[in-house]
Structures are given as structure tokens and as C-alpha cells.
Coordinates of C-alpha atoms in Angstrom, one line a residue:
M1 CA -37.5 79.4 1.3
R2 CA -39.7 76.6 0.3
S3 CA -39.5 77.8 -3.7
L4 CA -35.4 77.2 -2.8
L5 CA -36.2 73.9 -1.2
L6 CA -37.8 72.5 -4.1
N7 CA -35.1 73.8 -7.4
A8 CA -32.4 72.5 -4.8
A9 CA -34.8 69.0 -5.0
A10 CA -35.1 69.0 -8.4
F11 CA -31.4 70.0 -9.0
V12 CA -30.1 66.5 -7.1
A13 CA -33.0 64.3 -8.6
V14 CA -31.6 65.4 -11.9
G15 CA -28.1 65.2 -11.0
L16 CA -29.2 61.8 -9.7
A17 CA -30.4 61.1 -12.5
S18 CA -27.3 62.3 -14.5
S19 CA -24.9 59.8 -12.4
Q20 CA -27.1 56.8 -12.9
A21 CA -27.0 57.9 -16.9
I22 CA -22.7 58.0 -17.3
A23 CA -22.9 55.1 -14.1
Q24 CA -24.7 52.9 -17.0
A25 CA -22.5 54.3 -20.1
C26 CA -19.7 51.6 -19.2
A27 CA -18.6 49.4 -21.9
N28 CA -18.6 45.2 -21.0
A29 CA -15.8 43.5 -22.1
R30 CA -17.6 42.4 -25.9
E31 CA -18.5 46.1 -26.3
K32 CA -15.0 47.9 -25.1
A33 CA -13.7 44.8 -28.3
A34 CA -16.0 46.0 -30.6
F35 CA -15.2 49.6 -30.1
D36 CA -11.1 48.7 -30.4
L37 CA -12.2 47.1 -33.3
R38 CA -14.1 49.6 -35.3
A39 CA -11.1 51.6 -34.5
L40 CA -8.8 49.4 -36.3
Q41 CA -10.9 48.9 -39.3
T42 CA -11.6 52.7 -39.1
H43 CA -7.5 53.2 -38.8
L44 CA -7.1 50.7 -41.7
M45 CA -9.1 52.1 -44.2
V46 CA -8.3 55.2 -43.7
G47 CA -4.8 53.8 -44.6
A48 CA -6.0 52.2 -47.4
L49 CA -7.8 55.2 -48.9
S50 CA -4.8 57.5 -47.9
C51 CA -1.9 55.0 -49.2
G52 CA -3.4 53.3 -51.7
M53 CA -3.5 49.5 -49.9
H54 CA -7.1 49.5 -51.3
D55 CA -6.4 45.8 -52.2
R56 CA -5.0 45.1 -48.5
Y57 CA -7.8 46.3 -47.0
N58 CA -10.6 44.4 -48.8
A59 CA -8.6 41.6 -48.4
F60 CA -8.6 42.0 -44.7
V61 CA -12.4 42.6 -44.3
T62 CA -13.1 39.5 -46.7
R63 CA -11.2 37.9 -44.5
F64 CA -12.7 39.1 -40.8
Q65 CA -16.1 40.0 -41.8
S66 CA -17.8 37.5 -39.3
D67 CA -15.5 39.2 -36.8
L68 CA -16.4 42.9 -37.9
A69 CA -19.9 41.9 -38.2
G70 CA -19.8 40.7 -34.7
A71 CA -18.1 44.0 -33.5
H72 CA -20.9 45.8 -35.5
R73 CA -23.9 43.9 -33.7
H74 CA -22.1 44.9 -30.1
L75 CA -21.6 47.8 -30.9
T76 CA -25.2 48.8 -32.1
G77 CA -26.3 46.9 -29.2
Y78 CA -24.3 49.5 -26.6
F79 CA -25.6 52.5 -28.7
N80 CA -29.3 51.1 -28.4
R81 CA -28.8 50.2 -25.2
V82 CA -27.1 53.8 -23.2
H83 CA -28.7 55.6 -25.7
G84 CA -32.1 54.5 -26.5
R85 CA -34.2 56.4 -29.3
S86 CA -31.1 58.2 -30.8
A87 CA -29.2 54.8 -30.8
Q88 CA -28.9 54.6 -34.6
R89 CA -28.5 58.5 -35.4
D90 CA -26.2 58.8 -32.7
L91 CA -23.8 55.2 -33.8
N92 CA -23.8 57.2 -37.4
Q93 CA -22.2 59.9 -36.3
Y94 CA -19.7 57.9 -34.2
I95 CA -18.3 55.8 -37.3
T96 CA -18.3 59.4 -38.9
A97 CA -16.5 61.1 -36.6
L98 CA -14.0 58.0 -35.8
A99 CA -13.4 57.7 -39.6
N100 CA -12.4 62.2 -39.1
A101 CA -10.4 61.4 -36.1
Q102 CA -8.6 58.6 -37.7
S103 CA -8.0 61.2 -40.4
Q104 CA -7.0 64.0 -38.8
E105 CA -3.8 61.0 -36.9
G106 CA -3.1 60.0 -40.4
I107 CA -2.6 64.3 -41.1
R108 CA -0.8 64.6 -37.9
L109 CA 1.3 62.3 -38.9
G110 CA 2.5 63.0 -42.4
S111 CA 4.9 61.1 -44.1
D112 CA 5.3 58.7 -41.3
F113 CA 1.5 57.5 -41.2
C114 CA 1.4 55.5 -44.7
G115 CA 4.4 53.8 -42.7
R116 CA 3.1 53.3 -40.0
V117 CA -0.1 51.3 -41.5
G118 CA 1.3 48.9 -43.6
P119 CA 3.1 46.8 -40.8
M120 CA -0.2 47.4 -39.6
F121 CA -1.6 45.2 -41.9
D122 CA 0.6 42.7 -41.9
R123 CA 0.8 42.1 -38.2
V124 CA -3.4 41.7 -38.8
M125 CA -3.1 39.2 -41.4
G126 CA -0.8 37.3 -39.6
V127 CA -2.8 36.6 -36.6
R128 CA -4.8 33.1 -36.0
G129 CA -7.7 34.1 -35.1
N130 CA -10.3 36.7 -33.5
A131 CA -8.6 36.4 -29.7
D132 CA -5.0 37.9 -31.4
L133 CA -7.3 40.1 -33.6
V134 CA -8.8 41.8 -30.0
A135 CA -5.5 42.0 -29.0
I136 CA -4.3 43.7 -31.7
S137 CA -6.9 46.1 -31.9
A138 CA -6.7 47.3 -27.6
E139 CA -2.9 47.2 -28.0
A140 CA -2.4 49.4 -31.2
N141 CA -4.3 52.3 -28.7
L142 CA -5.8 54.1 -31.8
P143 CA -7.8 57.3 -31.7
Q144 CA -11.5 57.0 -30.9
A145 CA -14.2 59.3 -31.6
Y146 CA -16.0 58.5 -28.1
A147 CA -15.5 58.3 -24.6
V148 CA -15.8 54.4 -23.9
R149 CA -15.3 53.2 -20.1
S150 CA -14.9 50.1 -19.5
C151 CA -17.1 48.3 -16.5
D152 CA -14.5 46.5 -15.2
V153 CA -16.1 45.7 -11.3
R154 CA -14.3 44.6 -8.6
T155 CA -16.1 42.1 -6.9
A156 CA -15.4 40.2 -3.8
E157 CA -13.7 36.8 -3.9
T158 CA -16.1 34.3 -4.6
P159 CA -16.6 31.6 -1.8
S160 CA -15.3 29.1 -3.4
R161 CA -11.5 30.8 -4.1
A162 CA -12.1 32.3 -0.3
G163 CA -10.9 29.4 2.4
T164 CA -8.5 28.6 0.0
Q165 CA -5.1 29.8 -0.3
Q166 CA -1.5 29.6 -2.8
R167 CA 1.6 27.8 -1.4

């Protein structure tokens, strides 16, 4: 009986630790935007390689170099926070798996893939700044290789707004 209770306690402790790790694995807004931007970058890279659009991809990377570097920093921060000692290995695996997922999407779409990549390059290169690029990345809803959930936490109204009513 006593060993059964100890085993049950150990199971609950492991379950609580696992649920805490899962709860901490959400991505803040900047990290989520970084995941979306990385998916867009990878989509365009696969498109450039598959559809002979190297010049367009090079122009994209050159124009948005600082945005892409910032996104990579946020991804690195996310993986460091969530994966600890295995962060770099797991980040590298994510980047590889993302390229594979985008490549599989290209194969699935067949000849339609290149017909979609060109207009995406046009849309991206027509943006005015980072906010537009982030919006396009999110709207594109491209395949991801890593389940990312947002840390959207709903809170009670702030005291400054609680007493006000809209008219």
C-alpha cells in the first residue's frame, strides 16, 4: 500500500512538472512573430531554390536583413528559455524541419507552388516596414515544424478603464 502511494505521488509530481513545462512553452508576441517570419523566409527560400527565383530571394534577404536577424534573436531566446541546454540543437532541428515542411508543401502543391511564390515575393517586397512584414508573415499561415502557441493571457480590466464606460 505504501509503495502504491509513493508511486502515485511520484506520478503526480512528474505530471505537475510536465504541465509547468508545457505552460512555459508558449511564445510571447515577439517570439510568435519570429516563428511566422522564419516560416515566411523559409517558404521564400524553398521557392527561390525550386522555382529559380534566386535574385528575388537575395533582394528579400538584403532588404529585410535586420528584421530577419531580429527574428532569429527572438527564436534563439525562445529556444534558450524553453529548451535550456539543448536549445541550439533544438533550434537547428527546427530550422531543418521547417525547410523540410516547406519543401513538402511545395511538392504537395506541384506546379501551383511556383505560381504562389512569385506573388508572395511581390507582396513582401511591396511592404513599407516591419509591421507590414510581420502582418504578412502571420496572415500567410504557412506550415510550421514546431507547435507554437501564443501566450495570450486574458487579464481583468485595468483599474483606469474599469470605472469608465463608452458612450
